[in-house]
PDB file of C-alpha atoms in Angstrom:
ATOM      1  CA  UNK A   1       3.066  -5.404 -22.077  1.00 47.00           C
ATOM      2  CA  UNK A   2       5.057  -2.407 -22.818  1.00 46.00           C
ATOM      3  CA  UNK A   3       7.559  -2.922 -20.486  1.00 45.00           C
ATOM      4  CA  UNK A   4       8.013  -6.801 -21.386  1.00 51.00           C
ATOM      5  CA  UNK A   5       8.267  -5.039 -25.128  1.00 47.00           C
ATOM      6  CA  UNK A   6      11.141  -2.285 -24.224  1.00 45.00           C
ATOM      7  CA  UNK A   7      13.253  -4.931 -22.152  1.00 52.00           C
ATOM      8  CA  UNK A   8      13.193  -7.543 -25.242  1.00 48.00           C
ATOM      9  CA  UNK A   9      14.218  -4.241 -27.286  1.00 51.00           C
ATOM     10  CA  UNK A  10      16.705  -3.743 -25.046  1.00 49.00           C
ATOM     11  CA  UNK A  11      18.287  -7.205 -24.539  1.00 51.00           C
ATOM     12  CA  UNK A  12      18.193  -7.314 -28.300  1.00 49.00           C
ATOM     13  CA  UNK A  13      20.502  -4.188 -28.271  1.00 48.00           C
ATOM     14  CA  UNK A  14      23.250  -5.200 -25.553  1.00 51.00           C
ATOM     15  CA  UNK A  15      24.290  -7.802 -27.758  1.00 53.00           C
ATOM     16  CA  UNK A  16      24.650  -5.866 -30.836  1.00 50.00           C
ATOM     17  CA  UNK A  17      26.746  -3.166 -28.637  1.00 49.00           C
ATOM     18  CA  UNK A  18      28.941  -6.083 -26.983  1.00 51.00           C
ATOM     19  CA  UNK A  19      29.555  -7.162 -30.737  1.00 54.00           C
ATOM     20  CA  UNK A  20      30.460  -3.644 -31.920  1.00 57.00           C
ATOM     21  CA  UNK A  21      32.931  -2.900 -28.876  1.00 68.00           C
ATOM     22  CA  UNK A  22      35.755  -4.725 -30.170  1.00 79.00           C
ATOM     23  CA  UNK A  23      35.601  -2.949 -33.722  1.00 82.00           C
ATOM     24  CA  UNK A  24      35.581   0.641 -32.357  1.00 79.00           C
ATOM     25  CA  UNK A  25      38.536  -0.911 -29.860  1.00 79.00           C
ATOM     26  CA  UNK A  26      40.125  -1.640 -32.777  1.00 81.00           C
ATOM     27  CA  UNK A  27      39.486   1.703 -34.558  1.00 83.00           C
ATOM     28  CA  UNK A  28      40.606   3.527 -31.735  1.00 86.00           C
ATOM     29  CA  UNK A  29      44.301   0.906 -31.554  1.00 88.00           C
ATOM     30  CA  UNK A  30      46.242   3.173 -33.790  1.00 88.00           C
ATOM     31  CA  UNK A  31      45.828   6.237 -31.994  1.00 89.00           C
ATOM     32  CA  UNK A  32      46.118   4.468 -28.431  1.00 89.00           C
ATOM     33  CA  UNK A  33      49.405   3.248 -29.630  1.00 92.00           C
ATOM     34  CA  UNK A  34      50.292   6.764 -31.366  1.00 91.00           C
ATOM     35  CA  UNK A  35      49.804   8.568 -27.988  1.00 90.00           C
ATOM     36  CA  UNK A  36      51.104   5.738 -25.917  1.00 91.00           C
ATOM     37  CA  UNK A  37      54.745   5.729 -27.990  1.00 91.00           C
ATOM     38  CA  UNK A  38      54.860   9.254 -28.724  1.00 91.00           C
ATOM     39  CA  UNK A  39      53.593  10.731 -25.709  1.00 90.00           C
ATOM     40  CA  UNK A  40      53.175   8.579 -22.804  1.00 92.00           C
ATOM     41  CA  UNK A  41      56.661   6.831 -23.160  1.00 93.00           C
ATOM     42  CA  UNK A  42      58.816  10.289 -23.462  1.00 92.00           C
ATOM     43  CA  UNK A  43      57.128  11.275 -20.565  1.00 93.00           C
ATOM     44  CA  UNK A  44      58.107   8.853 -18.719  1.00 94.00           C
ATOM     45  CA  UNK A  45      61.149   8.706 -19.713  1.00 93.00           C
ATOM     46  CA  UNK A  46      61.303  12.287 -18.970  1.00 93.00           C
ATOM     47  CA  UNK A  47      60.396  11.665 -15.528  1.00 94.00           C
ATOM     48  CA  UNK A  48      62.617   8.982 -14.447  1.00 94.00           C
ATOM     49  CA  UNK A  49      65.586  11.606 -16.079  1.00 93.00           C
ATOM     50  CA  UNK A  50      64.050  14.154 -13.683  1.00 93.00           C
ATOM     51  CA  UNK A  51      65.217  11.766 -10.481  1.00 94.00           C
ATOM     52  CA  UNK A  52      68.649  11.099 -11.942  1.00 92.00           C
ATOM     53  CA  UNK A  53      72.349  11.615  -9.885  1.00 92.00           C
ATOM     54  CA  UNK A  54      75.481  11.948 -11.168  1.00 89.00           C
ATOM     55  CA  UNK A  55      77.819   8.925 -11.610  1.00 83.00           C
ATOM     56  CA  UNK A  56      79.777   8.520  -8.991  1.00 82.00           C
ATOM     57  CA  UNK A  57      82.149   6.337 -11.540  1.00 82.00           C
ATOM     58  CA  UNK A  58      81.756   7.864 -15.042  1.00 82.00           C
ATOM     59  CA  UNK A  59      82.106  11.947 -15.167  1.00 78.00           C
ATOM     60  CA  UNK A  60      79.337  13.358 -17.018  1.00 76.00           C
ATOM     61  CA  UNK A  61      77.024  10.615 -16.376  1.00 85.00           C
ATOM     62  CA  UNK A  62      73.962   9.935 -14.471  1.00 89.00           C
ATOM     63  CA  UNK A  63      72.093   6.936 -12.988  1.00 89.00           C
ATOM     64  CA  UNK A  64      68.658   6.208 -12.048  1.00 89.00           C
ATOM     65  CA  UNK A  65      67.941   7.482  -8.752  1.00 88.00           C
ATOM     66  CA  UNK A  66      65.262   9.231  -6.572  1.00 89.00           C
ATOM     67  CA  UNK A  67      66.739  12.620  -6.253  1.00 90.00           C
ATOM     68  CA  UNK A  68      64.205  15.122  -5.363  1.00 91.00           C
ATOM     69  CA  UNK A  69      66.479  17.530  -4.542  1.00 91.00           C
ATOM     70  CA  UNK A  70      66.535  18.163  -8.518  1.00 91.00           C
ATOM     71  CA  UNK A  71      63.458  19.725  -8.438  1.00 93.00           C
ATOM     72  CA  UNK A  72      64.167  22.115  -5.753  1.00 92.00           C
ATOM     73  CA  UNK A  73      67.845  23.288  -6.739  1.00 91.00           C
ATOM     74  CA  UNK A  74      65.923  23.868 -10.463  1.00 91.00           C
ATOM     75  CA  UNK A  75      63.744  26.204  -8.760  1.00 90.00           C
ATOM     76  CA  UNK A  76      66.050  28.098  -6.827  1.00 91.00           C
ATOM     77  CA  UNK A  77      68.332  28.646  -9.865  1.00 92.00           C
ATOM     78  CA  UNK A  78      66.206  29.422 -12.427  1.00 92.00           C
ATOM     79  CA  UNK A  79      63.126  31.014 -10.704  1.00 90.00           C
ATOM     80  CA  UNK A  80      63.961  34.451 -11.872  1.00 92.00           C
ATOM     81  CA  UNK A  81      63.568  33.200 -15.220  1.00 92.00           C
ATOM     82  CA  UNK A  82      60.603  30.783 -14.535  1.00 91.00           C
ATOM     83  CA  UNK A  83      58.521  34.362 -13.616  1.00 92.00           C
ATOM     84  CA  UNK A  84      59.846  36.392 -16.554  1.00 94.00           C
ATOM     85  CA  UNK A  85      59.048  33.064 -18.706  1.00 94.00           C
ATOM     86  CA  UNK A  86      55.125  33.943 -17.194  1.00 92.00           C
ATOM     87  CA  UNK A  87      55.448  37.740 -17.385  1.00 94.00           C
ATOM     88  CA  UNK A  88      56.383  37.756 -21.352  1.00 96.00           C
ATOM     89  CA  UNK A  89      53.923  35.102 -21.868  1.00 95.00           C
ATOM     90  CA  UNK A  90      51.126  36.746 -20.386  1.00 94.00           C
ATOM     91  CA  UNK A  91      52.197  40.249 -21.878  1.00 96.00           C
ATOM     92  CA  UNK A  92      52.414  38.597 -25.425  1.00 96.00           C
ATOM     93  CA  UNK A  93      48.851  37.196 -24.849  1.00 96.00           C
ATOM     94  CA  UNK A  94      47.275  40.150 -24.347  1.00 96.00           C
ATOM     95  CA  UNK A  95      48.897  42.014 -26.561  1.00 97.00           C
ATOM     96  CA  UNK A  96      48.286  39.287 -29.061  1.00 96.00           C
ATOM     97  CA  UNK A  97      44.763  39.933 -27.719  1.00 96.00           C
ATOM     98  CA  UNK A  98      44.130  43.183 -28.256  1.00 96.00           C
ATOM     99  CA  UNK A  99      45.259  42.898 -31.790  1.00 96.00           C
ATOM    100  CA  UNK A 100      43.633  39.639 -33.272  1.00 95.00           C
ATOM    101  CA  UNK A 101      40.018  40.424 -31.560  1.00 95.00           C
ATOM    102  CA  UNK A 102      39.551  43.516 -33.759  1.00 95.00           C
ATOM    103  CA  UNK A 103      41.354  41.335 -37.320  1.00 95.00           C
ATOM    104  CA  UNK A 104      38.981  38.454 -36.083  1.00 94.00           C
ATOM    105  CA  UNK A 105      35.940  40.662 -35.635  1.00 93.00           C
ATOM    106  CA  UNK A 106      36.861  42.674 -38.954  1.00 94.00           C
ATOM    107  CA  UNK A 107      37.309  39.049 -40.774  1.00 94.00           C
ATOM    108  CA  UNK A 108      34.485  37.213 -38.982  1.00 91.00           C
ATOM    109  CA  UNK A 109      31.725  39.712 -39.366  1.00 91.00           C
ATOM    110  CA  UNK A 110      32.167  43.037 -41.192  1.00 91.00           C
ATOM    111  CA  UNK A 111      33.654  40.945 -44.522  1.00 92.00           C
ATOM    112  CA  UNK A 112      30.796  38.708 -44.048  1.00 91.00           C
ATOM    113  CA  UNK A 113      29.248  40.150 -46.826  1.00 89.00           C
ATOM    114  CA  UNK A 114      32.354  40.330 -49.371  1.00 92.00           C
ATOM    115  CA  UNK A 115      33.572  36.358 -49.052  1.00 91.00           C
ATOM    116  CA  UNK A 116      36.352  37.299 -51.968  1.00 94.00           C
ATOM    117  CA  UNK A 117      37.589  39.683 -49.809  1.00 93.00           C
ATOM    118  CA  UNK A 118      37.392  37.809 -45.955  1.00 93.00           C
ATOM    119  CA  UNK A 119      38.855  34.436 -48.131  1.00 92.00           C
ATOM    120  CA  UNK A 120      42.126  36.894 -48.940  1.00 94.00           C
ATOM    121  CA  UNK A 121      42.261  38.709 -45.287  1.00 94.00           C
ATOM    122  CA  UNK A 122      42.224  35.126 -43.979  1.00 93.00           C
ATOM    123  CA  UNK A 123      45.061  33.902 -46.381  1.00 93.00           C
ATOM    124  CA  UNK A 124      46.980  37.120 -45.222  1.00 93.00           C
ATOM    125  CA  UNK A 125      46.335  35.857 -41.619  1.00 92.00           C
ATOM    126  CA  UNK A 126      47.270  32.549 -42.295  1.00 91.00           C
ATOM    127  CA  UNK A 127      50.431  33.774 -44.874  1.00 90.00           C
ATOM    128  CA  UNK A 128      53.049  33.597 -41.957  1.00 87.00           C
ATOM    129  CA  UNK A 129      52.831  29.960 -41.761  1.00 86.00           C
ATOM    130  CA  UNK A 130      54.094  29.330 -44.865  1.00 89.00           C
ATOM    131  CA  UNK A 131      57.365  31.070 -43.905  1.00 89.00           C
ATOM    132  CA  UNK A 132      60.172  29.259 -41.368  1.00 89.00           C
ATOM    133  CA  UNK A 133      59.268  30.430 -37.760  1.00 90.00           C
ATOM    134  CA  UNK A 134      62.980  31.068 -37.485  1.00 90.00           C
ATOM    135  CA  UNK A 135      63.571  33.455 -40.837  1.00 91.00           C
ATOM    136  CA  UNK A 136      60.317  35.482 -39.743  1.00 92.00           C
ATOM    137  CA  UNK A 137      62.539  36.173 -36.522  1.00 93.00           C
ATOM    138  CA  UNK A 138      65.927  36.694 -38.133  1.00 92.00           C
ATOM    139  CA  UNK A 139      64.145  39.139 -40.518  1.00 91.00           C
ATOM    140  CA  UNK A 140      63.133  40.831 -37.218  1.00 92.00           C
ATOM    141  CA  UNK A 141      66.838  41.172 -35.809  1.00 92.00           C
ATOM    142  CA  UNK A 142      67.517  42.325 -38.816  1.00 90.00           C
ATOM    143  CA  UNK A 143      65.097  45.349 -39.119  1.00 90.00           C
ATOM    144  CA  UNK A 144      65.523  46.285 -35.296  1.00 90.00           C
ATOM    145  CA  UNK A 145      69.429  45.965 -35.804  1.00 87.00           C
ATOM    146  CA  UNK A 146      71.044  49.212 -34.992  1.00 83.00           C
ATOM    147  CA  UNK A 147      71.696  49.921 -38.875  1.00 83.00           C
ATOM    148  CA  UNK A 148      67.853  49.185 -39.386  1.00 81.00           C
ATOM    149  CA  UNK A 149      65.290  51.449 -40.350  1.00 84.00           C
ATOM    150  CA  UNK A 150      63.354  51.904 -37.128  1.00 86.00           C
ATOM    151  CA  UNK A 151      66.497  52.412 -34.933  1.00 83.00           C
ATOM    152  CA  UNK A 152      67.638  55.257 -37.406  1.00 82.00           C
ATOM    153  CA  UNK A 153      64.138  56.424 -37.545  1.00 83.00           C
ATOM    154  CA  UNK A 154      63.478  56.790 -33.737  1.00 83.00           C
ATOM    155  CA  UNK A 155      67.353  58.069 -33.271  1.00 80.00           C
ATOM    156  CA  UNK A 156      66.387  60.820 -35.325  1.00 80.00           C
ATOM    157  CA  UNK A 157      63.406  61.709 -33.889  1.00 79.00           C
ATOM    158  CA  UNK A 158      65.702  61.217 -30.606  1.00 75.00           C
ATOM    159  CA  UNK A 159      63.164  58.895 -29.106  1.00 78.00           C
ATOM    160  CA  UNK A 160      66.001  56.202 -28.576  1.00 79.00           C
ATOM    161  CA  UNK A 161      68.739  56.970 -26.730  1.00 80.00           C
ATOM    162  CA  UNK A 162      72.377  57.015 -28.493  1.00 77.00           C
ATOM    163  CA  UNK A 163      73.773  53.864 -28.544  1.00 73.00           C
ATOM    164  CA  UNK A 164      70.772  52.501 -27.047  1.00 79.00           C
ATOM    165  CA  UNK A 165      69.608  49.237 -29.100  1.00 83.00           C
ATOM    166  CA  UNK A 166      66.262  47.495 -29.447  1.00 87.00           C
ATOM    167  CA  UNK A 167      67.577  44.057 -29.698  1.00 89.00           C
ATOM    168  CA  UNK A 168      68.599  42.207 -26.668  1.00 89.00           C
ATOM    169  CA  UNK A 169      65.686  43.735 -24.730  1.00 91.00           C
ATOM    170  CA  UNK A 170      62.293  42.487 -23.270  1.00 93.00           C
ATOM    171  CA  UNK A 171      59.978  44.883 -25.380  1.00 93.00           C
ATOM    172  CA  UNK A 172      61.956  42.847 -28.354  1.00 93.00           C
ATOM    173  CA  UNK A 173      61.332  39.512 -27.082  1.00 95.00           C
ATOM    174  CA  UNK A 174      57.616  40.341 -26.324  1.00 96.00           C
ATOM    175  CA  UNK A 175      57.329  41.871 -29.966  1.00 95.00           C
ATOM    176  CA  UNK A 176      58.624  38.894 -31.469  1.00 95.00           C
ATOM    177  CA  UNK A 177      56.176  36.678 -29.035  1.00 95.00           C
ATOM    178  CA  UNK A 178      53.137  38.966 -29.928  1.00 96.00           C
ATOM    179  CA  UNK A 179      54.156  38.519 -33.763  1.00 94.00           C
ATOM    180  CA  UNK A 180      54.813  34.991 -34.104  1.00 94.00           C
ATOM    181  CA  UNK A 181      51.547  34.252 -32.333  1.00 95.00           C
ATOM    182  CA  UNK A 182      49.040  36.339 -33.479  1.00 95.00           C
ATOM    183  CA  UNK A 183      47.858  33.582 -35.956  1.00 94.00           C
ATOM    184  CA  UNK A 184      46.974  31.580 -33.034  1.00 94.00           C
ATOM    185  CA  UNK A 185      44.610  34.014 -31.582  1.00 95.00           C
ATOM    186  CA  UNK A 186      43.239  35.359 -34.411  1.00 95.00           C
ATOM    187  CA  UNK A 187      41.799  32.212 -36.209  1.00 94.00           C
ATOM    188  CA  UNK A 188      40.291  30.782 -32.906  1.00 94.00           C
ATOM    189  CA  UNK A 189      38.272  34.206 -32.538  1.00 95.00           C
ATOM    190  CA  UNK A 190      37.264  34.120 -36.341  1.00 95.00           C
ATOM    191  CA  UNK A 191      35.947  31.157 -36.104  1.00 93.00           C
ATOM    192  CA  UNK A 192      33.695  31.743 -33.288  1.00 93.00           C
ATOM    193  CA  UNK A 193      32.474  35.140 -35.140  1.00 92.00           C
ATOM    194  CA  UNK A 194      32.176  33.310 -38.394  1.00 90.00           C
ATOM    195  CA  UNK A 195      29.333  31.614 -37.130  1.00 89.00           C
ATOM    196  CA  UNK A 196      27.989  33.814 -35.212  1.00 87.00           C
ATOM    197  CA  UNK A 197      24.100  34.700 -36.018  1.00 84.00           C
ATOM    198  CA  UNK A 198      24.353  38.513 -37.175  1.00 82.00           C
ATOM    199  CA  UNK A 199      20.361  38.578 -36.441  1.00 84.00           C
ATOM    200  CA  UNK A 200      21.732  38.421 -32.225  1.00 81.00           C
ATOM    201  CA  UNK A 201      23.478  42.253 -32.890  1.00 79.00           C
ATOM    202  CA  UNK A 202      20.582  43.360 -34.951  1.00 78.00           C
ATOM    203  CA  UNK A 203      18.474  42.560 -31.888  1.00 82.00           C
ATOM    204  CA  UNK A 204      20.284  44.417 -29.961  1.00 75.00           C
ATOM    205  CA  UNK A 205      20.565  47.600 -32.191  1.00 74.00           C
ATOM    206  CA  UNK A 206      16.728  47.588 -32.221  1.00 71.00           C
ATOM    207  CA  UNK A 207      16.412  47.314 -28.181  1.00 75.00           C
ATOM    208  CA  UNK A 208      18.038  50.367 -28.951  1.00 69.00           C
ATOM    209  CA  UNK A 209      21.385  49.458 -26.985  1.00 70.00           C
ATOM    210  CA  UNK A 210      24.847  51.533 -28.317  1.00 78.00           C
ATOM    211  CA  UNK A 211      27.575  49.737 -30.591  1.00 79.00           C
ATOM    212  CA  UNK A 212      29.401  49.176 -26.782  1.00 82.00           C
ATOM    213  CA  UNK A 213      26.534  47.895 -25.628  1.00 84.00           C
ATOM    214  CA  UNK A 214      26.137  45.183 -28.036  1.00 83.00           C
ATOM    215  CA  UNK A 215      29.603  44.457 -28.446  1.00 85.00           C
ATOM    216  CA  UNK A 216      29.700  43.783 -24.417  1.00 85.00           C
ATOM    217  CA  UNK A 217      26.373  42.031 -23.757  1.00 85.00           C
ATOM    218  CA  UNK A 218      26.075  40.021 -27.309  1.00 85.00           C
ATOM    219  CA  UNK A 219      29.195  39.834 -28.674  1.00 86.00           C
ATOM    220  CA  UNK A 220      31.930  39.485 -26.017  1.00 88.00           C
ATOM    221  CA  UNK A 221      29.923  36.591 -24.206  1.00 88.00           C
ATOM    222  CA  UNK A 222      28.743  34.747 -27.821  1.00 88.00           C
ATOM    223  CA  UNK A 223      32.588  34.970 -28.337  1.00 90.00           C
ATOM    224  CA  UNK A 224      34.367  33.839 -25.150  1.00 89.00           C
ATOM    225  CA  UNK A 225      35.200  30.466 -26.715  1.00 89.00           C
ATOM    226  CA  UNK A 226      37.261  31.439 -29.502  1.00 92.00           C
ATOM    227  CA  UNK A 227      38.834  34.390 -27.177  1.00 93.00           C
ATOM    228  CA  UNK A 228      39.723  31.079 -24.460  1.00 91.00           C
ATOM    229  CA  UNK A 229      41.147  28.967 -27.477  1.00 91.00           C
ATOM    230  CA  UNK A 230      43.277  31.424 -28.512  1.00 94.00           C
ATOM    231  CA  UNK A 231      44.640  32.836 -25.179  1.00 93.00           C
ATOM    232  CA  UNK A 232      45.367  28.954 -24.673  1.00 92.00           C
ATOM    233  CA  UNK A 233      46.867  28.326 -28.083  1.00 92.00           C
ATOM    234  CA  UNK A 234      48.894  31.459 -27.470  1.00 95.00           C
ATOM    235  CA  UNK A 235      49.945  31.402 -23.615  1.00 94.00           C
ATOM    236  CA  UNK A 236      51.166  28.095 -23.878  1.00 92.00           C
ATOM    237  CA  UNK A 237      53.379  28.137 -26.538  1.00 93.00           C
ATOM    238  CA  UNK A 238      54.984  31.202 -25.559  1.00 94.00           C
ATOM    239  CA  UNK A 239      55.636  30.111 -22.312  1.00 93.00           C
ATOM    240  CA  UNK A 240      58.344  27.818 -23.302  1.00 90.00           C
ATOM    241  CA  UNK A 241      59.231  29.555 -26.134  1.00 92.00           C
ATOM    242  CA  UNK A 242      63.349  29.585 -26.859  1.00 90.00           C
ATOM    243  CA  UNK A 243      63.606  31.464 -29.937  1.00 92.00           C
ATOM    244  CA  UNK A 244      63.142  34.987 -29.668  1.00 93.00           C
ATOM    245  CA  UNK A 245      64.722  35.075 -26.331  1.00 92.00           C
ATOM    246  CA  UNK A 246      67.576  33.971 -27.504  1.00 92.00           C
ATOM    247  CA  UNK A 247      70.856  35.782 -27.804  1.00 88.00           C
ATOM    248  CA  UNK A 248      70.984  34.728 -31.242  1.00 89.00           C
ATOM    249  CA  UNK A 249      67.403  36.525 -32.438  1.00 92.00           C
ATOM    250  CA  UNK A 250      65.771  38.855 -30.488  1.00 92.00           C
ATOM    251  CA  UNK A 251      66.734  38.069 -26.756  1.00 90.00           C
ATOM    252  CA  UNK A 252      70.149  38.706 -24.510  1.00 89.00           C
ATOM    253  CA  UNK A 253      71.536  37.368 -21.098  1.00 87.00           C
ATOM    254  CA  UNK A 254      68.999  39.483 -19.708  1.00 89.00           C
ATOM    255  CA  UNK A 255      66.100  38.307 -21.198  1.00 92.00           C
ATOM    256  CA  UNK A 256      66.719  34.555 -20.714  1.00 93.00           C
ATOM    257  CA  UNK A 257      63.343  32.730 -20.580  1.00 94.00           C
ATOM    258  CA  UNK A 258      62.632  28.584 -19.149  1.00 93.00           C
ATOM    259  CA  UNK A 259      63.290  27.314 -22.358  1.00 92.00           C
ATOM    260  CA  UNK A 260      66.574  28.699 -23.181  1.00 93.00           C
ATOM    261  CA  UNK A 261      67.692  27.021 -19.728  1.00 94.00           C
ATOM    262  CA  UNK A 262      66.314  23.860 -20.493  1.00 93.00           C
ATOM    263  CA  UNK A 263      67.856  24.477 -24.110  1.00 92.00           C
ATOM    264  CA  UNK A 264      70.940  25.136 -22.438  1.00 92.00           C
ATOM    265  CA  UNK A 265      70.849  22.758 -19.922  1.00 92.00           C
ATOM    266  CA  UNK A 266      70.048  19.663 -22.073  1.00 90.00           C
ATOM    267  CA  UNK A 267      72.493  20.867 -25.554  1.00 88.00           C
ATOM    268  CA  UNK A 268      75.551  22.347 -23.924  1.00 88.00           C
ATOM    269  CA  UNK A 269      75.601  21.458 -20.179  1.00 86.00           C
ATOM    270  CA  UNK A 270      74.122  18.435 -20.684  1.00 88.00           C
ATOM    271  CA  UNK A 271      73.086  18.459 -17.207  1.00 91.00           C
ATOM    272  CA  UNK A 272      70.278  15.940 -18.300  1.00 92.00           C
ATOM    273  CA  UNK A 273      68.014  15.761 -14.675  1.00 93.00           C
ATOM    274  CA  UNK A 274      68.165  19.665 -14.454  1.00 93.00           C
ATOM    275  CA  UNK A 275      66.515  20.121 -17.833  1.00 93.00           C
ATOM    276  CA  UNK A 276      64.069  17.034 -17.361  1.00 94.00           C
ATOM    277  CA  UNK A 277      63.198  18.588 -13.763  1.00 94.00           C
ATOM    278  CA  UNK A 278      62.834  22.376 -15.275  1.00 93.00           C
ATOM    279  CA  UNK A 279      60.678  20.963 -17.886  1.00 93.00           C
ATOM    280  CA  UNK A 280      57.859  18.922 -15.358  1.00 93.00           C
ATOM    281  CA  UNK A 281      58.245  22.242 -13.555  1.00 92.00           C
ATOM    282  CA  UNK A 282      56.904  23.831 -16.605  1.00 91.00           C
ATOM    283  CA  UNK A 283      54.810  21.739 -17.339  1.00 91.00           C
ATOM    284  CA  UNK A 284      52.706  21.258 -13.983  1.00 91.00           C
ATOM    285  CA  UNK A 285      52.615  25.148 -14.319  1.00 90.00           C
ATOM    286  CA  UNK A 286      51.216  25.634 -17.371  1.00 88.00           C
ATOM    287  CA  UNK A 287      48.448  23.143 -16.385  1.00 89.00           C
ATOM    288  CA  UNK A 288      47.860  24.325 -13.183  1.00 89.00           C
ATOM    289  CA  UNK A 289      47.506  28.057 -14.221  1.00 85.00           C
ATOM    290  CA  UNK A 290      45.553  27.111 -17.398  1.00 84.00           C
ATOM    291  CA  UNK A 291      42.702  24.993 -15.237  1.00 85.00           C
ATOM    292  CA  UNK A 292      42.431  27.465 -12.800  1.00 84.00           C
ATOM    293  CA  UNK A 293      42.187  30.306 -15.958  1.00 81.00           C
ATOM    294  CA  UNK A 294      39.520  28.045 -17.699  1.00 78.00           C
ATOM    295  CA  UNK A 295      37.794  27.280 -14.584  1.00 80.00           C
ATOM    296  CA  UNK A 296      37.104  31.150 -13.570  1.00 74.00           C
ATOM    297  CA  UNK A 297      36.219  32.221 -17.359  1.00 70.00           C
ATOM    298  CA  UNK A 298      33.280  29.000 -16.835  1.00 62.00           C
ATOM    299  CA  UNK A 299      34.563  27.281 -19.832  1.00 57.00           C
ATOM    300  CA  UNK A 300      35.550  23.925 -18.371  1.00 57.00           C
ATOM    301  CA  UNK A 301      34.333  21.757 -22.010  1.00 53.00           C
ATOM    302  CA  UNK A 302      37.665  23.249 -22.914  1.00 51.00           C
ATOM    303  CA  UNK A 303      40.131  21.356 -21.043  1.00 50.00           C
TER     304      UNK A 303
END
């Protein structure tokens, strides 16, 4: 009788969900559309750009093709700067890391008490934004210029070399990396700690376990989501950054990352497959070295 009751219930129901499906279809139609036009079709197009060949007809022009050999004259060119595009990302991560942990931790739980006081040390985290991502790293040419303050202060202390400049150089491009995306690891990491139950580290200062010991056996592993988030929302950003390595801000010849060649390669060569290729290249390895990063740390609900 139960039974006869629960399937009745439930053949009641299948109708009422076959009657809902087209309304949350048609809730879900704008954003379908949104990702299909603004996503889906660039990529695409991207893609069929990738496989392009030069006109034999028209100089400077290119026709659909199949021309795999794109893909593997992009990555004999530019592979020297596809690895330092990895190396600065990676070094900007963790330094990025090691300094919006501590701000999150100092936000997230020792203002905890004093909300006046963690609502203005997040608005001075979140200040930055409201500031062009290009003037924050002009103003940083500008103070590492060679007439700046810290080259005059560390040529008189004759830490830097005579005519030595800090410009132009990797620990430049990774300082203006590590700046720029600081934000993006810190607020991930906040969040996590924000909601974090303090009663968890009390427990463990009354099993009697050290300040290290509760930070690495409480606190580290309650926090390994926001710490993922923000490695993610900082890695790949910087990856294909263009800005600070370029010779215009922060970077030089020698510190060309992916996406100045791509910049370069789609603006003034116009070499249109080469940049399409080089940026599927990057692409594919962000994703690839991102699952495989998420996938080790055991936080696959991420991706």
């Amino acid at each position: 009788m139960a039974f006869t009751a629960f399937s009745a219930q439930t053949s009641a129901a299948e109708p009422a969900a076959k009657r809902r499906s087209p309304i949350a279809l048609f809730l879900l139609l704008p954003g379908i559309l949104y990702l299909i036009l603004f996503f889906v079709t660039p990529l695409i197009s991207l893609v069929i750009t990738s496989f392009q060949e030069p006109d034999p007809v028209r100089f400077g022009s290119f026709v659909n093709a199949f021309r795999w050999e794109n893909y593997v004259i992009v990555l004999e060119t530019y592979g020297e700067q596809s690895l330092r595009s990895a190396g600065f990302a990676a070094l900007a991560t963790l330094f990025a890391l090691l300094i919006g942990f501590p701000l999150g931790y100092f936000i997230g739980i020792t203002l905890r008490p004093y909300p006046l006081l963690q609502g203005l040390a997040l608005v001075l985290v979140i200040a930055p934004f409201f500031i062009s991502f290009l003037l924050r790293t002009l103003a940083w040419k500008q103070i590492f210029s060679d007439e700046g303050p810290i080259a005059g202060v560390l040529g008189a202390l004759a830490i830097l070399p005579p005519g030595q400049a800090i410009t132009g150089t990797a620990f430049s491009v990774i300082f203006g990396l590590t700046y720029n995306f600081v934000p993006f690891m810190t607020l991930p990491i906040y969040a996590t700690l924000a909601s974090l139950d303090l009663r968890l580290l009390e427990a463990g200062n009354d099993l009697y376990g050290s300040p290290a010991v509760t930070f690495r056996t409480v606190t580290l592993p309650l926090s390994a989501a926001g710490v993922m988030s923000g490695t993610l929302l900082t890695f790949i950003p910087a990856a294909g950054d263009y800005i600070n390595a370029s010779r215009e801000f922060l970077g030089s010849t020698d510190t060309t990352m992916i996406g100045n060649v791509i910049e370069t390669n789609f603006l003034v060569l116009q070499n249109f497959p080469a940049a399409a290729a080089l940026s599927l290249v990057l692409m594919a390895a962000i994703l690839i070295l991102v699952s495989l990063y998420v996938r080790r740390s055991g936080t696959e609900e991420l991706l």
